[in-house]
Amino acid sequence: MNYPVLSSTEAQLYVADVKASCAYFTSKLGFAVAFVYGDPPFYGQVYRDNARLNLRMVCEPVFVGDIREREHLLSASITVSTADQIKQLFMDFQSAGVRFHQTLKKEPWE
């Protein structure tokens, strides 16, 4: 059977400030800016290797109250090849001063 093969996805992240978000992703997380639209910016994309994240400005809360904290909601997931790479990426982000909602840990679905 011939069918289309999906080769990648691009997460859409809702942000209050596209310019500040681009700066965070480039300075702290090692991403580069692919594009930014608008003046002031209302949409953009950052990338690192094969990971692409679209940043869309939203001027009001997307989630109600503290549901993200209560339900541990994720905005995006990026896969790396090995457990060693995960640890290295986590340490790189820690060194850059990135704050984490939770520490690195092995989950049952891994």
Tab-separated table of N, CA, C and O in Angstrom:
chain	number	residue	atom	x	y	z
A	1	MET	N	0.842	-1.186	0.000
A	1	MET	CA	0.000	0.000	0.000
A	1	MET	C	0.883	1.243	0.000
A	1	MET	O	1.813	1.344	0.787
A	2	ASN	N	0.605	2.169	-0.878
A	2	ASN	CA	1.320	3.440	-0.926
A	2	ASN	C	0.576	4.472	-0.086
A	2	ASN	O	-0.623	4.660	-0.265
A	3	TYR	N	1.281	5.103	0.811
A	3	TYR	CA	0.673	6.157	1.611
A	3	TYR	C	1.734	7.185	1.979
A	3	TYR	O	2.919	6.877	2.006
A	4	PRO	N	1.319	8.410	2.253
A	4	PRO	CA	2.282	9.452	2.625
A	4	PRO	C	2.977	9.119	3.939
A	4	PRO	O	2.353	8.635	4.880
A	5	VAL	N	4.263	9.352	3.999
A	5	VAL	CA	5.053	9.137	5.209
A	5	VAL	C	5.318	10.489	5.842
A	5	VAL	O	5.835	11.401	5.194
A	6	LEU	N	4.956	10.620	7.095
A	6	LEU	CA	5.205	11.865	7.827
A	6	LEU	C	6.642	11.830	8.330
A	6	LEU	O	7.043	10.908	9.025
A	7	SER	N	7.414	12.838	7.986
A	7	SER	CA	8.832	12.820	8.333
A	7	SER	C	9.184	13.696	9.527
A	7	SER	O	10.254	13.549	10.099
A	8	SER	N	8.301	14.620	9.909
A	8	SER	CA	8.583	15.452	11.078
A	8	SER	C	7.316	16.187	11.500
A	8	SER	O	6.324	16.187	10.780
A	9	THR	N	7.379	16.782	12.666
A	9	THR	CA	6.296	17.637	13.139
A	9	THR	C	6.893	18.945	13.632
A	9	THR	O	8.091	19.022	13.912
A	10	GLU	N	6.063	19.943	13.749
A	10	GLU	CA	6.483	21.222	14.299
A	10	GLU	C	5.482	21.613	15.381
A	10	GLU	O	4.307	21.802	15.091
A	11	ALA	N	5.960	21.691	16.608
A	11	ALA	CA	5.093	22.070	17.720
A	11	ALA	C	4.760	23.557	17.629
A	11	ALA	O	5.578	24.365	17.188
A	12	GLN	N	3.564	23.899	18.040
A	12	GLN	CA	3.137	25.301	18.095
A	12	GLN	C	3.116	25.699	19.570
A	12	GLN	O	2.360	25.138	20.356
A	13	LEU	N	3.950	26.651	19.945
A	13	LEU	CA	3.994	27.137	21.312
A	13	LEU	C	3.346	28.510	21.365
A	13	LEU	O	3.650	29.377	20.554
A	14	TYR	N	2.472	28.711	22.337
A	14	TYR	CA	1.816	29.999	22.511
A	14	TYR	C	2.628	30.816	23.504
A	14	TYR	O	2.914	30.361	24.610
A	15	VAL	N	3.029	32.013	23.088
A	15	VAL	CA	3.901	32.859	23.899
A	15	VAL	C	3.321	34.265	23.993
A	15	VAL	O	2.556	34.694	23.128
A	16	ALA	N	3.689	34.980	25.033
A	16	ALA	CA	3.226	36.356	25.214
A	16	ALA	C	4.102	37.345	24.448
A	16	ALA	O	3.655	38.437	24.109
A	17	ASP	N	5.350	36.961	24.151
A	17	ASP	CA	6.298	37.860	23.502
A	17	ASP	C	7.201	37.041	22.575
A	17	ASP	O	8.091	36.336	23.042
A	18	VAL	N	6.963	37.112	21.283
A	18	VAL	CA	7.726	36.326	20.310
A	18	VAL	C	9.201	36.716	20.327
A	18	VAL	O	10.079	35.856	20.319
A	19	LYS	N	9.487	38.002	20.376
A	19	LYS	CA	10.882	38.470	20.365
A	19	LYS	C	11.645	37.953	21.588
A	19	LYS	O	12.755	37.442	21.465
A	20	ALA	N	11.049	38.065	22.768
A	20	ALA	CA	11.693	37.573	23.989
A	20	ALA	C	11.839	36.053	23.960
A	20	ALA	O	12.844	35.513	24.416
A	21	SER	N	10.854	35.363	23.420
A	21	SER	CA	10.915	33.903	23.325
A	21	SER	C	12.032	33.471	22.381
A	21	SER	O	12.774	32.528	22.671
A	22	CYS	N	12.171	34.152	21.246
A	22	CYS	CA	13.271	33.856	20.315
A	22	CYS	C	14.616	34.061	21.010
A	22	CYS	O	15.527	33.236	20.869
A	23	ALA	N	14.733	35.129	21.761
A	23	ALA	CA	15.979	35.403	22.481
A	23	ALA	C	16.289	34.304	23.490
A	23	ALA	O	17.437	33.861	23.616
A	24	TYR	N	15.272	33.827	24.202
A	24	TYR	CA	15.464	32.750	25.179
A	24	TYR	C	15.910	31.465	24.482
A	24	TYR	O	16.875	30.824	24.897
A	25	PHE	N	15.213	31.087	23.427
A	25	PHE	CA	15.549	29.846	22.724
A	25	PHE	C	16.944	29.902	22.111
A	25	PHE	O	17.637	28.888	22.072
A	26	THR	N	17.377	31.070	21.638
A	26	THR	CA	18.710	31.165	21.034
A	26	THR	C	19.803	31.271	22.091
A	26	THR	O	20.832	30.601	21.983
A	27	SER	N	19.598	32.070	23.118
A	27	SER	CA	20.670	32.284	24.100
A	27	SER	C	20.778	31.171	25.127
A	27	SER	O	21.870	30.861	25.581
A	28	LYS	N	19.675	30.554	25.502
A	28	LYS	CA	19.697	29.527	26.555
A	28	LYS	C	19.649	28.100	26.018
A	28	LYS	O	20.220	27.201	26.613
A	29	LEU	N	18.941	27.878	24.912
A	29	LEU	CA	18.679	26.512	24.466
A	29	LEU	C	19.400	26.114	23.185
A	29	LEU	O	19.253	24.997	22.711
A	30	GLY	N	20.179	27.035	22.604
A	30	GLY	CA	20.982	26.689	21.439
A	30	GLY	C	20.230	26.615	20.121
A	30	GLY	O	20.712	26.032	19.163
A	31	PHE	N	19.052	27.196	20.061
A	31	PHE	CA	18.276	27.237	18.819
A	31	PHE	C	18.717	28.433	17.984
A	31	PHE	O	19.427	29.311	18.464
A	32	ALA	N	18.287	28.466	16.742
A	32	ALA	CA	18.481	29.612	15.859
A	32	ALA	C	17.104	30.043	15.365
A	32	ALA	O	16.166	29.249	15.340
A	33	VAL	N	16.977	31.297	14.986
A	33	VAL	CA	15.712	31.812	14.482
A	33	VAL	C	15.610	31.516	12.989
A	33	VAL	O	16.496	31.890	12.223
A	34	ALA	N	14.536	30.844	12.592
A	34	ALA	CA	14.288	30.559	11.169
A	34	ALA	C	13.602	31.752	10.516
A	34	ALA	O	13.972	32.177	9.437
A	35	PHE	N	12.597	32.301	11.189
A	35	PHE	CA	11.889	33.470	10.676
A	35	PHE	C	11.060	34.097	11.784
A	35	PHE	O	10.767	33.462	12.785
A	36	VAL	N	10.727	35.356	11.586
A	36	VAL	CA	9.828	36.100	12.475
A	36	VAL	C	8.959	36.973	11.584
A	36	VAL	O	9.457	37.590	10.642
A	37	TYR	N	7.653	36.982	11.851
A	37	TYR	CA	6.721	37.811	11.090
A	37	TYR	C	6.136	38.897	11.981
A	37	TYR	O	5.814	38.660	13.140
A	38	GLY	N	5.967	40.078	11.404
A	38	GLY	CA	5.268	41.163	12.067
A	38	GLY	C	6.183	42.170	12.720
A	38	GLY	O	7.339	41.896	13.013
A	39	ASP	N	5.628	43.346	12.939
A	39	ASP	CA	6.339	44.417	13.639
A	39	ASP	C	5.341	45.153	14.520
A	39	ASP	O	4.632	46.017	14.029
A	40	PRO	N	5.225	44.770	15.776
A	40	PRO	CA	6.058	43.813	16.517
A	40	PRO	C	5.744	42.378	16.092
A	40	PRO	O	4.665	42.091	15.580
A	41	PRO	N	6.694	41.464	16.335
A	41	PRO	CA	6.521	40.079	15.902
A	41	PRO	C	5.303	39.408	16.550
A	41	PRO	O	5.073	39.553	17.747
A	42	PHE	N	4.541	38.672	15.725
A	42	PHE	CA	3.395	37.928	16.240
A	42	PHE	C	3.521	36.431	15.952
A	42	PHE	O	2.760	35.624	16.474
A	43	TYR	N	4.494	36.049	15.126
A	43	TYR	CA	4.691	34.639	14.786
A	43	TYR	C	6.139	34.428	14.368
A	43	TYR	O	6.752	35.312	13.770
A	44	GLY	N	6.695	33.275	14.701
A	44	GLY	CA	8.056	32.974	14.309
A	44	GLY	C	8.357	31.501	14.461
A	44	GLY	O	7.498	30.722	14.896
A	45	GLN	N	9.572	31.148	14.098
A	45	GLN	CA	9.999	29.759	14.250
A	45	GLN	C	11.459	29.732	14.663
A	45	GLN	O	12.275	30.504	14.167
A	46	VAL	N	11.771	28.831	15.595
A	46	VAL	CA	13.145	28.570	15.991
A	46	VAL	C	13.449	27.116	15.664
A	46	VAL	O	12.542	26.281	15.591
A	47	TYR	N	14.730	26.812	15.434
A	47	TYR	CA	15.094	25.437	15.105
A	47	TYR	C	16.451	25.100	15.705
A	47	TYR	O	17.277	25.970	15.971
A	48	ARG	N	16.624	23.831	15.919
A	48	ARG	CA	17.914	23.283	16.340
A	48	ARG	C	17.977	21.876	15.764
A	48	ARG	O	17.109	21.046	16.051
A	49	ASP	N	18.964	21.619	14.952
A	49	ASP	CA	19.071	20.347	14.238
A	49	ASP	C	17.768	20.114	13.462
A	49	ASP	O	17.394	20.944	12.664
A	50	ASN	N	17.061	19.017	13.723
A	50	ASN	CA	15.809	18.729	13.024
A	50	ASN	C	14.571	19.128	13.819
A	50	ASN	O	13.449	18.843	13.397
A	51	ALA	N	14.755	19.747	14.963
A	51	ALA	CA	13.623	20.181	15.784
A	51	ALA	C	13.217	21.601	15.397
A	51	ALA	O	14.064	22.485	15.276
A	52	ARG	N	11.937	21.802	15.187
A	52	ARG	CA	11.395	23.122	14.835
A	52	ARG	C	10.249	23.434	15.781
A	52	ARG	O	9.388	22.595	16.014
A	53	LEU	N	10.263	24.652	16.314
A	53	LEU	CA	9.194	25.107	17.203
A	53	LEU	C	8.625	26.403	16.658
A	53	LEU	O	9.353	27.371	16.442
A	54	ASN	N	7.321	26.414	16.421
A	54	ASN	CA	6.644	27.626	15.980
A	54	ASN	C	6.183	28.398	17.208
A	54	ASN	O	5.645	27.815	18.144
A	55	LEU	N	6.409	29.682	17.203
A	55	LEU	CA	6.053	30.550	18.330
A	55	LEU	C	4.940	31.488	17.878
A	55	LEU	O	5.124	32.271	16.945
A	56	ARG	N	3.809	31.414	18.538
A	56	ARG	CA	2.662	32.246	18.165
A	56	ARG	C	2.267	33.107	19.354
A	56	ARG	O	2.042	32.602	20.458
A	57	MET	N	2.190	34.409	19.126
A	57	MET	CA	1.815	35.328	20.193
A	57	MET	C	0.331	35.166	20.529
A	57	MET	O	-0.524	35.156	19.644
A	58	VAL	N	0.065	35.040	21.812
A	58	VAL	CA	-1.295	34.995	22.328
A	58	VAL	C	-1.322	35.950	23.520
A	58	VAL	O	-0.500	35.837	24.421
A	59	CYS	N	-2.263	36.866	23.507
A	59	CYS	CA	-2.278	37.936	24.508
A	59	CYS	C	-3.079	37.606	25.770
A	59	CYS	O	-3.242	38.466	26.620
A	60	GLU	N	-3.569	36.393	25.877
A	60	GLU	CA	-4.297	36.002	27.085
A	60	GLU	C	-3.909	34.579	27.436
A	60	GLU	O	-3.372	33.851	26.597
A	61	PRO	N	-4.166	34.170	28.664
A	61	PRO	CA	-3.787	32.805	29.055
A	61	PRO	C	-4.461	31.761	28.163
A	61	PRO	O	-5.645	31.872	27.854
A	62	VAL	N	-3.689	30.779	27.738
A	62	VAL	CA	-4.217	29.702	26.906
A	62	VAL	C	-4.853	28.635	27.792
A	62	VAL	O	-5.860	28.038	27.443
A	63	PHE	N	-4.278	28.397	28.958
A	63	PHE	CA	-4.792	27.423	29.915
A	63	PHE	C	-5.404	28.144	31.103
A	63	PHE	O	-4.913	29.190	31.529
A	64	VAL	N	-6.423	27.594	31.662
A	64	VAL	CA	-7.123	28.188	32.790
A	64	VAL	C	-6.351	27.938	34.085
A	64	VAL	O	-5.935	26.818	34.367
A	65	GLY	N	-6.150	29.011	34.848
A	65	GLY	CA	-5.551	28.901	36.179
A	65	GLY	C	-4.235	28.159	36.212
A	65	GLY	O	-3.364	28.380	35.382
A	66	ASP	N	-4.116	27.254	37.168
A	66	ASP	CA	-2.865	26.518	37.377
A	66	ASP	C	-2.909	25.105	36.792
A	66	ASP	O	-2.188	24.223	37.233
A	67	ILE	N	-3.735	24.887	35.774
A	67	ILE	CA	-3.888	23.534	35.218
A	67	ILE	C	-2.575	22.961	34.694
A	67	ILE	O	-2.332	21.766	34.810
A	68	ARG	N	-1.700	23.781	34.144
A	68	ARG	CA	-0.415	23.261	33.635
A	68	ARG	C	0.391	22.636	34.753
A	68	ARG	O	0.987	21.579	34.584
A	69	GLU	N	0.405	23.280	35.924
A	69	GLU	CA	1.154	22.750	37.062
A	69	GLU	C	0.458	21.522	37.646
A	69	GLU	O	1.092	20.537	37.981
A	70	ARG	N	-0.879	21.595	37.781
A	70	ARG	CA	-1.621	20.480	38.381
A	70	ARG	C	-1.576	19.240	37.507
A	70	ARG	O	-1.464	18.126	38.004
A	71	GLU	N	-1.678	19.397	36.213
A	71	GLU	CA	-1.755	18.261	35.294
A	71	GLU	C	-0.419	17.937	34.634
A	71	GLU	O	-0.337	17.013	33.835
A	72	HIS	N	0.623	18.712	34.934
A	72	HIS	CA	1.954	18.513	34.345
A	72	HIS	C	1.874	18.480	32.817
A	72	HIS	O	2.418	17.595	32.167
A	73	LEU	N	1.178	19.450	32.243
A	73	LEU	CA	0.997	19.511	30.799
A	73	LEU	C	2.299	19.869	30.096
A	73	LEU	O	3.047	20.729	30.557
A	74	LEU	N	2.558	19.217	28.987
A	74	LEU	CA	3.728	19.499	28.156
A	74	LEU	C	3.307	20.351	26.974
A	74	LEU	O	2.218	20.197	26.443
A	75	SER	N	4.188	21.235	26.547
A	75	SER	CA	3.924	22.046	25.367
A	75	SER	C	4.547	21.436	24.123
A	75	SER	O	4.027	21.574	23.025
A	76	ALA	N	5.672	20.779	24.292
A	76	ALA	CA	6.370	20.187	23.153
A	76	ALA	C	7.267	19.072	23.663
A	76	ALA	O	7.640	19.040	24.827
A	77	SER	N	7.605	18.178	22.775
A	77	SER	CA	8.503	17.085	23.091
A	77	SER	C	9.541	17.002	21.977
A	77	SER	O	9.184	17.043	20.798
A	78	ILE	N	10.804	16.902	22.356
A	78	ILE	CA	11.882	16.778	21.376
A	78	ILE	C	12.645	15.502	21.696
A	78	ILE	O	13.057	15.280	22.832
A	79	THR	N	12.846	14.672	20.702
A	79	THR	CA	13.491	13.378	20.884
A	79	THR	C	14.964	13.465	20.509
A	79	THR	O	15.319	14.094	19.521
A	80	VAL	N	15.804	12.817	21.316
A	80	VAL	CA	17.219	12.668	20.988
A	80	VAL	C	17.508	11.176	20.858
A	80	VAL	O	16.680	10.343	21.225
A	81	SER	N	18.676	10.822	20.343
A	81	SER	CA	18.962	9.430	19.986
A	81	SER	C	19.245	8.510	21.170
A	81	SER	O	18.831	7.368	21.179
A	82	THR	N	20.000	8.986	22.149
A	82	THR	CA	20.420	8.093	23.231
A	82	THR	C	20.219	8.740	24.593
A	82	THR	O	20.104	9.958	24.714
A	83	ALA	N	20.213	7.902	25.619
A	83	ALA	CA	20.094	8.394	26.995
A	83	ALA	C	21.259	9.312	27.347
A	83	ALA	O	21.092	10.292	28.069
A	84	ASP	N	22.454	9.013	26.835
A	84	ASP	CA	23.608	9.876	27.096
A	84	ASP	C	23.378	11.273	26.539
A	84	ASP	O	23.765	12.265	27.149
A	85	GLN	N	22.760	11.368	25.353
A	85	GLN	CA	22.473	12.673	24.758
A	85	GLN	C	21.430	13.432	25.583
A	85	GLN	O	21.519	14.644	25.711
A	86	ILE	N	20.480	12.721	26.138
A	86	ILE	CA	19.472	13.362	26.982
A	86	ILE	C	20.148	13.979	28.206
A	86	ILE	O	19.903	15.132	28.547
A	87	LYS	N	21.008	13.205	28.844
A	87	LYS	CA	21.719	13.705	30.027
A	87	LYS	C	22.582	14.910	29.676
A	87	LYS	O	22.622	15.892	30.406
A	88	GLN	N	23.298	14.834	28.544
A	88	GLN	CA	24.163	15.938	28.129
A	88	GLN	C	23.346	17.191	27.841
A	88	GLN	O	23.716	18.293	28.246
A	89	LEU	N	22.223	17.032	27.139
A	89	LEU	CA	21.358	18.171	26.833
A	89	LEU	C	20.818	18.799	28.117
A	89	LEU	O	20.822	20.018	28.281
A	90	PHE	N	20.387	17.972	29.059
A	90	PHE	CA	19.895	18.461	30.343
A	90	PHE	C	20.983	19.249	31.071
A	90	PHE	O	20.732	20.347	31.578
A	91	MET	N	22.198	18.720	31.092
A	91	MET	CA	23.307	19.411	31.766
A	91	MET	C	23.651	20.712	31.048
A	91	MET	O	23.942	21.721	31.695
A	92	ASP	N	23.620	20.703	29.710
A	92	ASP	CA	23.873	21.933	28.948
A	92	ASP	C	22.843	23.006	29.308
A	92	ASP	O	23.187	24.169	29.511
A	93	PHE	N	21.584	22.611	29.355
A	93	PHE	CA	20.522	23.564	29.695
A	93	PHE	C	20.672	24.069	31.125
A	93	PHE	O	20.494	25.247	31.395
A	94	GLN	N	21.005	23.178	32.060
A	94	GLN	CA	21.237	23.601	33.450
A	94	GLN	C	22.365	24.618	33.513
A	94	GLN	O	22.258	25.629	34.202
A	95	SER	N	23.448	24.373	32.794
A	95	SER	CA	24.594	25.291	32.777
A	95	SER	C	24.218	26.653	32.225
A	95	SER	O	24.798	27.670	32.607
A	96	ALA	N	23.234	26.679	31.323
A	96	ALA	CA	22.779	27.943	30.731
A	96	ALA	C	21.773	28.660	31.620
A	96	ALA	O	21.294	29.736	31.272
A	97	GLY	N	21.431	28.070	32.770
A	97	GLY	CA	20.513	28.713	33.698
A	97	GLY	C	19.040	28.458	33.410
A	97	GLY	O	18.179	29.187	33.886
A	98	VAL	N	18.758	27.408	32.649
A	98	VAL	CA	17.366	27.080	32.338
A	98	VAL	C	16.700	26.482	33.577
A	98	VAL	O	17.261	25.610	34.232
A	99	ARG	N	15.500	26.983	33.894
A	99	ARG	CA	14.724	26.434	35.015
A	99	ARG	C	13.855	25.296	34.502
A	99	ARG	O	13.279	25.380	33.417
A	100	PHE	N	13.762	24.224	35.267
A	100	PHE	CA	12.964	23.060	34.899
A	100	PHE	C	11.797	22.897	35.853
A	100	PHE	O	11.940	23.112	37.055
A	101	HIS	N	10.670	22.484	35.304
A	101	HIS	CA	9.494	22.189	36.129
A	101	HIS	C	9.757	20.951	36.978
A	101	HIS	O	9.300	20.842	38.100
A	102	GLN	N	10.492	19.996	36.415
A	102	GLN	CA	10.897	18.805	37.158
A	102	GLN	C	12.270	18.387	36.677
A	102	GLN	O	12.704	18.751	35.596
A	103	THR	N	12.953	17.616	37.475
A	103	THR	CA	14.303	17.193	37.133
A	103	THR	C	14.261	16.045	36.127
A	103	THR	O	13.218	15.448	35.886
A	104	LEU	N	15.408	15.736	35.576
A	104	LEU	CA	15.535	14.631	34.635
A	104	LEU	C	15.261	13.329	35.375
A	104	LEU	O	15.795	13.087	36.459
A	105	LYS	N	14.402	12.492	34.788
A	105	LYS	CA	14.117	11.195	35.401
A	105	LYS	C	13.616	10.236	34.337
A	105	LYS	O	13.104	10.655	33.300
A	106	LYS	N	13.800	8.948	34.585
A	106	LYS	CA	13.333	7.919	33.654
A	106	LYS	C	11.850	7.683	33.908
A	106	LYS	O	11.424	7.557	35.050
A	107	GLU	N	11.091	7.636	32.829
A	107	GLU	CA	9.652	7.399	32.915
A	107	GLU	C	9.328	6.004	32.392
A	107	GLU	O	10.081	5.467	31.581
A	108	PRO	N	8.206	5.426	32.795
A	108	PRO	CA	7.878	4.059	32.377
A	108	PRO	C	7.625	3.929	30.867
A	108	PRO	O	7.733	2.824	30.334
A	109	TRP	N	7.315	5.007	30.188
A	109	TRP	CA	7.033	4.901	28.748
A	109	TRP	C	8.277	5.025	27.880
A	109	TRP	O	8.205	4.992	26.682
A	110	GLU	N	9.417	5.170	28.497
A	110	GLU	CA	10.665	5.312	27.721
A	110	GLU	C	11.145	3.986	27.201
A	110	GLU	O	11.076	2.987	27.763
